[in-house]
CSV table of C-alpha atoms in Angstrom, one decimal:
chain,number,residue,atom,x,y,z
A,600,MET,CA,169.1,223.4,81.7
A,601,GLU,CA,169.2,219.5,83.0
A,602,HIS,CA,167.2,217.3,81.6
A,603,THR,CA,165.6,213.9,82.4
A,604,ASP,CA,163.0,211.8,80.6
A,605,VAL,CA,160.2,212.5,83.4
A,606,ILE,CA,160.2,214.9,86.2
A,607,ILE,CA,158.3,214.0,89.6
A,608,ILE,CA,157.1,217.1,91.6
A,609,GLY,CA,156.8,215.6,95.0
A,610,ALA,CA,158.9,213.0,96.9
A,611,GLY,CA,156.2,211.6,99.1
A,612,PRO,CA,154.9,208.0,99.2
A,613,ALA,CA,153.0,208.4,95.8
A,614,GLY,CA,155.9,210.1,94.2
A,615,LEU,CA,158.4,207.8,95.1
A,616,PHE,CA,156.6,204.7,94.0
A,617,ALA,CA,156.0,206.9,90.3
A,618,GLY,CA,159.6,206.7,90.4
A,619,PHE,CA,160.1,203.0,91.0
A,620,TYR,CA,157.7,202.6,87.7
A,621,VAL,CA,159.3,205.2,85.5
A,622,GLY,CA,163.0,203.4,86.2
A,623,MET,CA,161.1,200.2,85.6
A,624,ARG,CA,160.7,201.1,82.4
A,625,GLY,CA,163.9,202.2,81.7
A,626,LEU,CA,163.8,206.0,81.9
A,627,SER,CA,165.7,208.8,83.8
A,628,PHE,CA,163.7,211.0,86.5
A,629,ARG,CA,164.2,213.6,88.9
A,630,PHE,CA,162.5,214.3,92.0
A,631,ILE,CA,161.7,217.9,93.2
A,632,ASP,CA,160.3,218.7,96.9
A,633,PRO,CA,160.7,221.5,99.0
A,634,LEU,CA,161.3,219.5,102.0
A,635,PRO,CA,164.8,218.4,103.0
A,636,GLU,CA,164.6,214.7,102.8
A,637,PRO,CA,162.2,212.2,101.0
A,638,GLY,CA,158.9,210.9,102.2
A,639,GLY,CA,156.6,214.1,102.3
A,640,GLN,CA,154.3,214.0,105.5
A,641,LEU,CA,155.4,210.7,106.5
A,642,SER,CA,158.8,212.0,107.2
A,643,ALA,CA,158.2,215.9,108.0
A,644,LEU,CA,155.2,215.0,110.3
A,645,TYR,CA,154.9,211.5,111.9
A,646,PRO,CA,157.9,209.4,111.2
A,647,GLU,CA,157.5,207.1,114.3
A,648,LYS,CA,153.9,206.9,113.6
A,649,TYR,CA,152.3,203.0,112.9
A,650,ILE,CA,150.7,202.9,109.5
A,651,TYR,CA,148.3,200.0,109.6
A,652,ASP,CA,146.5,199.8,106.1
A,653,VAL,CA,149.8,199.1,103.7
A,654,ALA,CA,148.8,195.7,102.2
A,655,GLY,CA,151.2,193.0,103.4
A,656,PHE,CA,152.2,195.1,106.6
A,657,PRO,CA,150.0,194.6,109.5
A,658,LYS,CA,151.7,197.6,110.8
A,659,VAL,CA,154.6,199.5,109.8
A,660,TYR,CA,156.4,202.7,111.0
A,661,ALA,CA,156.0,205.7,108.6
A,662,LYS,CA,159.6,206.3,108.4
A,663,ASP,CA,160.3,202.6,107.4
A,664,LEU,CA,157.9,202.8,104.8
A,665,VAL,CA,160.0,205.7,103.5
A,666,LYS,CA,163.3,204.0,103.8
A,667,GLY,CA,161.9,200.6,101.8
A,668,LEU,CA,160.4,203.3,99.2
A,669,VAL,CA,163.6,204.8,99.0
A,670,GLU,CA,165.5,201.4,98.7
A,671,GLN,CA,163.1,200.5,96.4
A,672,VAL,CA,163.7,203.1,93.8
A,673,ALA,CA,167.8,203.5,94.2
A,674,PRO,CA,168.6,200.9,91.9
A,675,PHE,CA,167.1,203.4,89.0
A,676,HIS,CA,169.5,206.2,90.1
A,677,PRO,CA,167.1,209.0,91.2
A,678,ILE,CA,167.9,212.6,91.2
A,679,TYR,CA,166.8,214.3,94.3
A,680,SER,CA,166.5,217.9,94.0
A,681,LEU,CA,165.5,218.4,97.5
A,682,GLY,CA,165.0,221.8,99.5
A,683,GLU,CA,163.2,223.2,96.2
A,684,ARG,CA,160.1,224.1,95.4
A,685,ALA,CA,158.8,223.7,92.0
A,686,GLU,CA,157.7,227.4,90.6
A,687,THR,CA,156.8,227.4,87.1
A,688,LEU,CA,155.7,224.6,84.8
A,689,GLU,CA,156.2,225.6,81.1
A,690,LYS,CA,155.6,223.8,77.5
A,691,GLU,CA,158.5,224.3,75.5
A,692,GLY,CA,158.4,222.5,72.0
A,693,ASP,CA,158.5,218.8,72.9
A,694,HIS,CA,159.4,218.9,76.3
A,695,PHE,CA,158.3,220.7,80.1
A,696,LYS,CA,160.5,223.2,81.7
A,697,VAL,CA,160.0,223.5,85.4
A,698,THR,CA,162.2,226.5,87.3
A,699,THR,CA,162.3,226.1,91.1
A,700,SER,CA,162.8,228.2,94.3
A,701,SER,CA,166.7,227.9,94.2
A,702,GLY,CA,166.7,229.2,90.6
A,703,ASN,CA,167.3,226.3,88.7
A,704,THR,CA,165.6,225.1,85.5
A,705,TYR,CA,164.9,221.2,84.6
A,706,THR,CA,163.5,219.9,81.7
A,707,ALA,CA,161.6,216.8,80.4
A,708,LYS,CA,159.5,214.9,78.1
A,709,ALA,CA,156.7,214.3,80.7
A,710,VAL,CA,155.8,215.3,84.4
A,711,ILE,CA,154.0,213.8,87.2
A,712,ILE,CA,152.5,215.7,89.9
A,713,ALA,CA,152.5,214.0,93.2
A,714,ALA,CA,152.6,217.0,95.6
A,715,GLY,CA,150.6,215.7,98.5
A,716,VAL,CA,148.2,217.8,99.9
A,717,GLY,CA,150.3,220.8,98.5
A,718,ALA,CA,152.1,223.4,101.1
A,719,PHE,CA,150.8,222.4,104.6
A,720,GLU,CA,151.4,224.3,108.0
A,721,PRO,CA,149.6,223.2,111.3
A,722,ARG,CA,146.3,224.8,112.2
A,723,ARG,CA,146.8,226.8,115.3
A,724,LEU,CA,144.3,227.1,118.4
A,725,GLY,CA,145.3,230.8,118.7
A,726,ALA,CA,145.2,230.3,122.4
A,727,PRO,CA,147.2,232.9,124.7
A,728,GLY,CA,150.6,231.4,125.4
A,729,GLU,CA,150.7,229.0,122.7
A,730,LYS,CA,152.8,231.0,120.3
A,731,GLU,CA,154.9,231.9,122.8
A,732,LEU,CA,155.6,228.4,123.8
A,733,GLU,CA,156.1,226.9,120.4
A,734,GLY,CA,159.3,225.1,120.7
A,735,LYS,CA,159.3,224.9,124.3
A,736,GLY,CA,156.6,222.1,125.0
A,737,VAL,CA,154.0,223.3,122.4
A,738,TYR,CA,154.3,220.9,119.6
A,739,TYR,CA,152.1,220.4,116.6
A,740,ALA,CA,153.7,217.1,115.2
A,741,VAL,CA,156.0,214.0,116.8
A,742,LYS,CA,159.3,213.7,115.2
A,743,THR,CA,160.3,211.1,118.0
A,744,LYS,CA,158.5,209.8,120.6
A,745,ALA,CA,161.6,210.1,123.0
A,746,GLU,CA,160.7,213.8,123.1
A,747,PHE,CA,157.7,212.8,125.3
A,748,GLN,CA,159.4,210.2,127.4
A,749,GLY,CA,158.1,210.5,131.1
A,750,LYS,CA,156.4,213.8,130.2
A,751,ARG,CA,152.7,214.9,131.3
A,752,VAL,CA,151.3,215.3,128.0
A,753,LEU,CA,147.9,217.1,126.6
A,754,ILE,CA,146.8,216.1,123.4
A,755,VAL,CA,144.4,218.6,121.1
A,756,GLY,CA,142.3,217.0,118.7
A,757,GLY,CA,139.6,214.6,117.3
A,758,GLY,CA,141.1,213.1,114.4
A,759,ASP,CA,143.5,209.8,113.3
A,760,SER,CA,146.7,211.9,114.6
A,761,ALA,CA,145.1,212.8,117.4
A,762,VAL,CA,143.7,209.4,118.6
A,763,ASP,CA,146.8,207.6,117.3
A,764,TRP,CA,149.1,209.5,119.1
A,765,ALA,CA,147.5,209.1,122.4
A,766,LEU,CA,147.7,205.2,122.0
A,767,ASN,CA,151.2,205.3,120.5
A,768,LEU,CA,152.5,207.4,123.3
A,769,LEU,CA,151.1,204.9,126.1
A,770,GLY,CA,154.1,203.4,127.7
A,771,THR,CA,156.4,206.4,126.7
A,772,ALA,CA,154.6,209.6,128.2
A,773,GLN,CA,154.0,209.4,132.2
A,774,GLU,CA,150.6,210.9,131.9
A,775,ILE,CA,148.5,211.4,128.9
A,776,THR,CA,145.0,213.5,128.5
A,777,LEU,CA,143.2,213.7,125.4
A,778,ILE,CA,140.8,216.5,124.9
A,779,HIS,CA,138.7,217.3,121.8
A,780,ARG,CA,136.0,219.9,121.3
A,781,ARG,CA,132.9,217.7,120.3
A,782,PRO,CA,132.0,214.4,121.9
A,783,GLN,CA,132.4,212.6,118.5
A,784,PHE,CA,135.7,211.7,117.3
A,785,ARG,CA,136.7,211.7,113.3
A,786,ALA,CA,139.1,209.1,113.8
A,787,HIS,CA,139.1,205.7,112.6
A,788,GLU,CA,136.2,203.5,114.6
A,789,ALA,CA,138.9,200.9,115.9
A,790,SER,CA,141.3,203.3,117.0
A,791,VAL,CA,138.5,205.4,118.6
A,792,LYS,CA,137.0,202.0,120.4
A,793,GLU,CA,140.6,201.4,121.9
A,794,LEU,CA,141.3,205.0,122.8
A,795,PHE,CA,138.0,204.7,125.0
A,796,LYS,CA,139.2,201.1,126.5
A,797,ALA,CA,142.4,202.8,127.4
A,798,HIS,CA,140.1,205.4,128.9
A,799,GLU,CA,138.3,202.8,131.1
A,800,GLU,CA,141.3,201.0,132.3
A,801,GLY,CA,142.9,204.4,133.6
A,802,ARG,CA,145.8,204.3,131.0
A,803,LEU,CA,145.1,207.8,129.9
A,804,THR,CA,142.2,210.4,130.1
A,805,VAL,CA,139.6,211.5,127.7
A,806,LEU,CA,137.7,214.7,128.3
A,807,THR,CA,135.0,215.9,125.5
A,808,PRO,CA,134.0,218.7,124.9
A,809,TYR,CA,136.6,220.6,126.1
A,810,GLU,CA,139.0,223.0,124.4
A,811,VAL,CA,142.3,224.8,125.3
A,812,ARG,CA,141.7,228.3,127.0
A,813,ARG,CA,145.3,229.2,127.8
A,814,ILE,CA,149.0,227.5,128.0
A,815,GLU,CA,151.0,228.8,130.7
A,816,GLY,CA,154.8,228.4,131.5
A,817,ASP,CA,157.9,230.5,131.3
A,818,THR,CA,161.2,228.4,129.7
A,819,GLN,CA,159.1,225.5,129.3
A,820,VAL,CA,155.3,224.6,129.2
A,821,ARG,CA,154.0,224.3,132.8
A,822,LYS,CA,150.4,224.3,132.8
A,823,ALA,CA,147.1,224.1,130.4
A,824,VAL,CA,143.8,225.7,131.2
A,825,ILE,CA,141.2,224.2,129.5
A,826,PHE,CA,137.5,224.5,129.4
A,827,HIS,CA,134.0,222.7,128.9
A,828,ASN,CA,132.5,224.5,125.8
A,829,GLY,CA,129.1,224.1,127.0
A,830,THR,CA,129.3,225.0,131.0
A,831,GLN,CA,132.4,226.8,130.2
A,832,GLU,CA,133.8,225.2,133.7
A,833,GLU,CA,137.4,225.3,133.6
A,834,LYS,CA,140.1,222.7,134.6
A,835,GLU,CA,144.0,223.3,135.0
A,836,LEU,CA,145.8,220.7,134.0
A,837,GLU,CA,149.7,220.3,135.1
A,838,VAL,CA,151.7,219.1,131.8
A,839,ASP,CA,155.1,219.3,130.1
A,840,ALA,CA,153.8,219.2,126.6
A,841,VAL,CA,150.8,220.2,124.4
A,842,LEU,CA,150.5,218.3,121.7
A,843,ILE,CA,148.3,220.3,119.1
A,844,LEU,CA,146.8,218.3,116.4
A,845,ALA,CA,143.8,220.2,115.2
A,846,GLY,CA,144.6,219.2,111.5
A,847,TYR,CA,146.7,221.4,108.7
A,848,LEU,CA,146.0,224.4,106.8
A,849,THR,CA,146.9,223.4,103.0
A,850,LYS,CA,147.1,225.3,99.7
A,851,LEU,CA,148.2,224.4,96.4
A,852,GLY,CA,151.0,227.1,96.2
A,853,PRO,CA,152.8,228.0,92.8
A,854,LEU,CA,151.1,224.7,90.8
A,855,ALA,CA,147.3,226.7,91.3
A,856,ASN,CA,148.7,229.0,88.4
A,857,TRP,CA,150.2,226.4,85.8
A,858,GLY,CA,146.8,226.3,84.2
A,859,LEU,CA,145.6,222.9,85.3
A,860,GLU,CA,142.1,222.2,85.6
A,861,LEU,CA,141.1,222.4,89.3
A,862,GLU,CA,138.4,221.4,91.8
A,863,LYS,CA,138.5,222.4,95.0
A,864,ASN,CA,142.2,222.8,95.4
A,865,LYS,CA,142.7,219.7,93.9
A,866,ILE,CA,143.8,218.5,90.5
A,867,LYS,CA,141.5,216.7,88.2
A,868,VAL,CA,142.4,213.9,86.4
A,869,ASP,CA,140.8,211.2,84.2
A,870,THR,CA,141.5,207.3,84.5
A,871,THR,CA,144.7,207.4,83.5
A,872,MET,CA,145.9,210.1,85.7
A,873,ALA,CA,146.2,212.5,82.9
A,874,THR,CA,145.4,216.4,83.9
A,875,SER,CA,144.2,219.0,81.7
A,876,ILE,CA,147.7,219.5,80.3
A,877,ALA,CA,148.8,216.6,77.7
A,878,GLY,CA,152.2,215.2,79.2
A,879,VAL,CA,151.2,216.3,82.7
A,880,TYR,CA,149.8,213.5,85.2
A,881,ALA,CA,149.2,213.5,88.8
A,882,CYS,CA,148.5,211.2,92.0
A,883,GLY,CA,148.2,211.0,95.4
A,884,ASP,CA,146.6,213.3,98.1
A,885,ILE,CA,146.6,216.1,95.2
A,886,VAL,CA,144.1,214.7,92.9
A,887,THR,CA,140.9,214.5,92.6
A,888,TYR,CA,138.2,212.0,90.7
A,889,PRO,CA,134.9,210.2,91.1
A,890,GLY,CA,135.1,208.0,94.1
A,891,LYS,CA,138.5,209.1,95.3
A,892,LEU,CA,139.7,208.5,98.8
A,893,PRO,CA,142.6,210.2,100.5
A,894,LEU,CA,144.6,207.0,101.5
A,895,ILE,CA,148.2,206.0,100.7
A,896,VAL,CA,147.1,202.6,99.4
A,897,LEU,CA,145.1,204.2,96.7
A,898,GLY,CA,148.2,206.7,96.0
A,899,PHE,CA,150.6,203.5,95.0
A,900,GLY,CA,147.8,202.5,92.6
A,901,GLU,CA,147.7,206.1,91.4
A,902,ALA,CA,151.3,206.3,90.9
A,903,ALA,CA,151.5,203.1,89.2
A,904,ILE,CA,148.8,204.3,86.5
A,905,ALA,CA,150.5,207.7,86.3
A,906,ALA,CA,154.2,206.5,85.9
A,907,ASN,CA,153.3,203.8,82.9
A,908,HIS,CA,151.1,206.6,81.0
A,909,ALA,CA,153.9,209.4,81.6
A,910,ALA,CA,156.7,206.6,80.5
A,911,ALA,CA,154.8,206.0,77.3
A,912,TYR,CA,154.5,209.8,76.4
A,913,ALA,CA,157.9,210.3,77.4
A,914,ASN,CA,159.1,207.8,74.9
A,915,PRO,CA,155.9,206.4,72.3
A,916,ALA,CA,158.0,203.6,71.6
A,917,LEU,CA,156.9,201.9,74.9
A,918,LYS,CA,153.7,200.3,75.7
A,919,VAL,CA,151.6,201.4,78.7
A,920,ASN,CA,151.5,198.2,80.4
A,921,PRO,CA,154.7,197.6,81.9
A,922,GLY,CA,154.3,193.9,82.1
A,923,HIS,CA,155.2,191.8,85.5
A,924,SER,CA,157.6,193.3,87.5
A,925,SER,CA,159.2,189.7,88.3
A,926,GLU,CA,159.9,189.4,84.7
A,927,LYS,CA,160.9,192.8,83.8
A,928,ALA,CA,162.9,193.9,87.1
A,929,GLU,CA,166.2,192.3,86.3
A,930,GLU,CA,165.9,193.1,82.6
A,931,LYS,CA,165.1,196.7,83.3
A,932,ALA,CA,167.3,197.4,86.7
A,933,PRO,CA,170.3,199.7,85.7
A,934,ALA,CA,173.7,198.0,86.5
């Protein structure tokens, strides 16, 4: 068994920042994450999407935010166990034991769960041709904007991802059409306003309330047939790519069986980010408490709270309050 002071389950933004604070307290730690690289959804789903609500950054690419978080935690020599899913969590004496999908066993004095939304997969439409053309022009995420260079793109969805990508692909895609099944959008009000301004200026097309009837093609997408869900009127669009951003189906996965108190598939925590199991803390999108909002910036705050309480649990000689980082960084950073 490989031992560290703290195990952090999840290497997304909240997990990475939790690692920084654990390192600042002079403790060793390990990240366990099923994805092949750190960053969680930011790396897996939208590395080239701008994020606008991180304090101090007017806008920052998701991949650059991840890069900064990885650089920030690097001086503390984190151990990354990537491509491994945490399968079981058990308390043995004064330490926790975590087994993974790779057959490895890791132990620690305290655990922080920062598993984001848990296991996730894209919500599919179920339209004819969608499954057959997946990977041939049907997309559920944007890994690089270059994939859509000069293409005629149909975007499906009404949330932040759909609206943001419609705007972000301007200047890259040749043509952009966004359809949503309802006239109202769930995206941030400022983004929706910008979207309709672009529509009025003829830089993209917005159609509501429209849905996809079918997707046609051979070795790649050639056409999408959409329909007005009130009148059933159909339109044929010649497109090269269909970007389906209808949300994600999420599930807790193995951690649902760890004996944690849950509420609507979220882990209940108190004001110290403690779960119902002493020594196990949680932060980020996986947690719930009164007033919780699913924002990256709040995840950072929760990570700092969880990490400092976990550090004090792992080493009772430590105070919970870490003091000011400007005074402690040089003192605590390993050589």
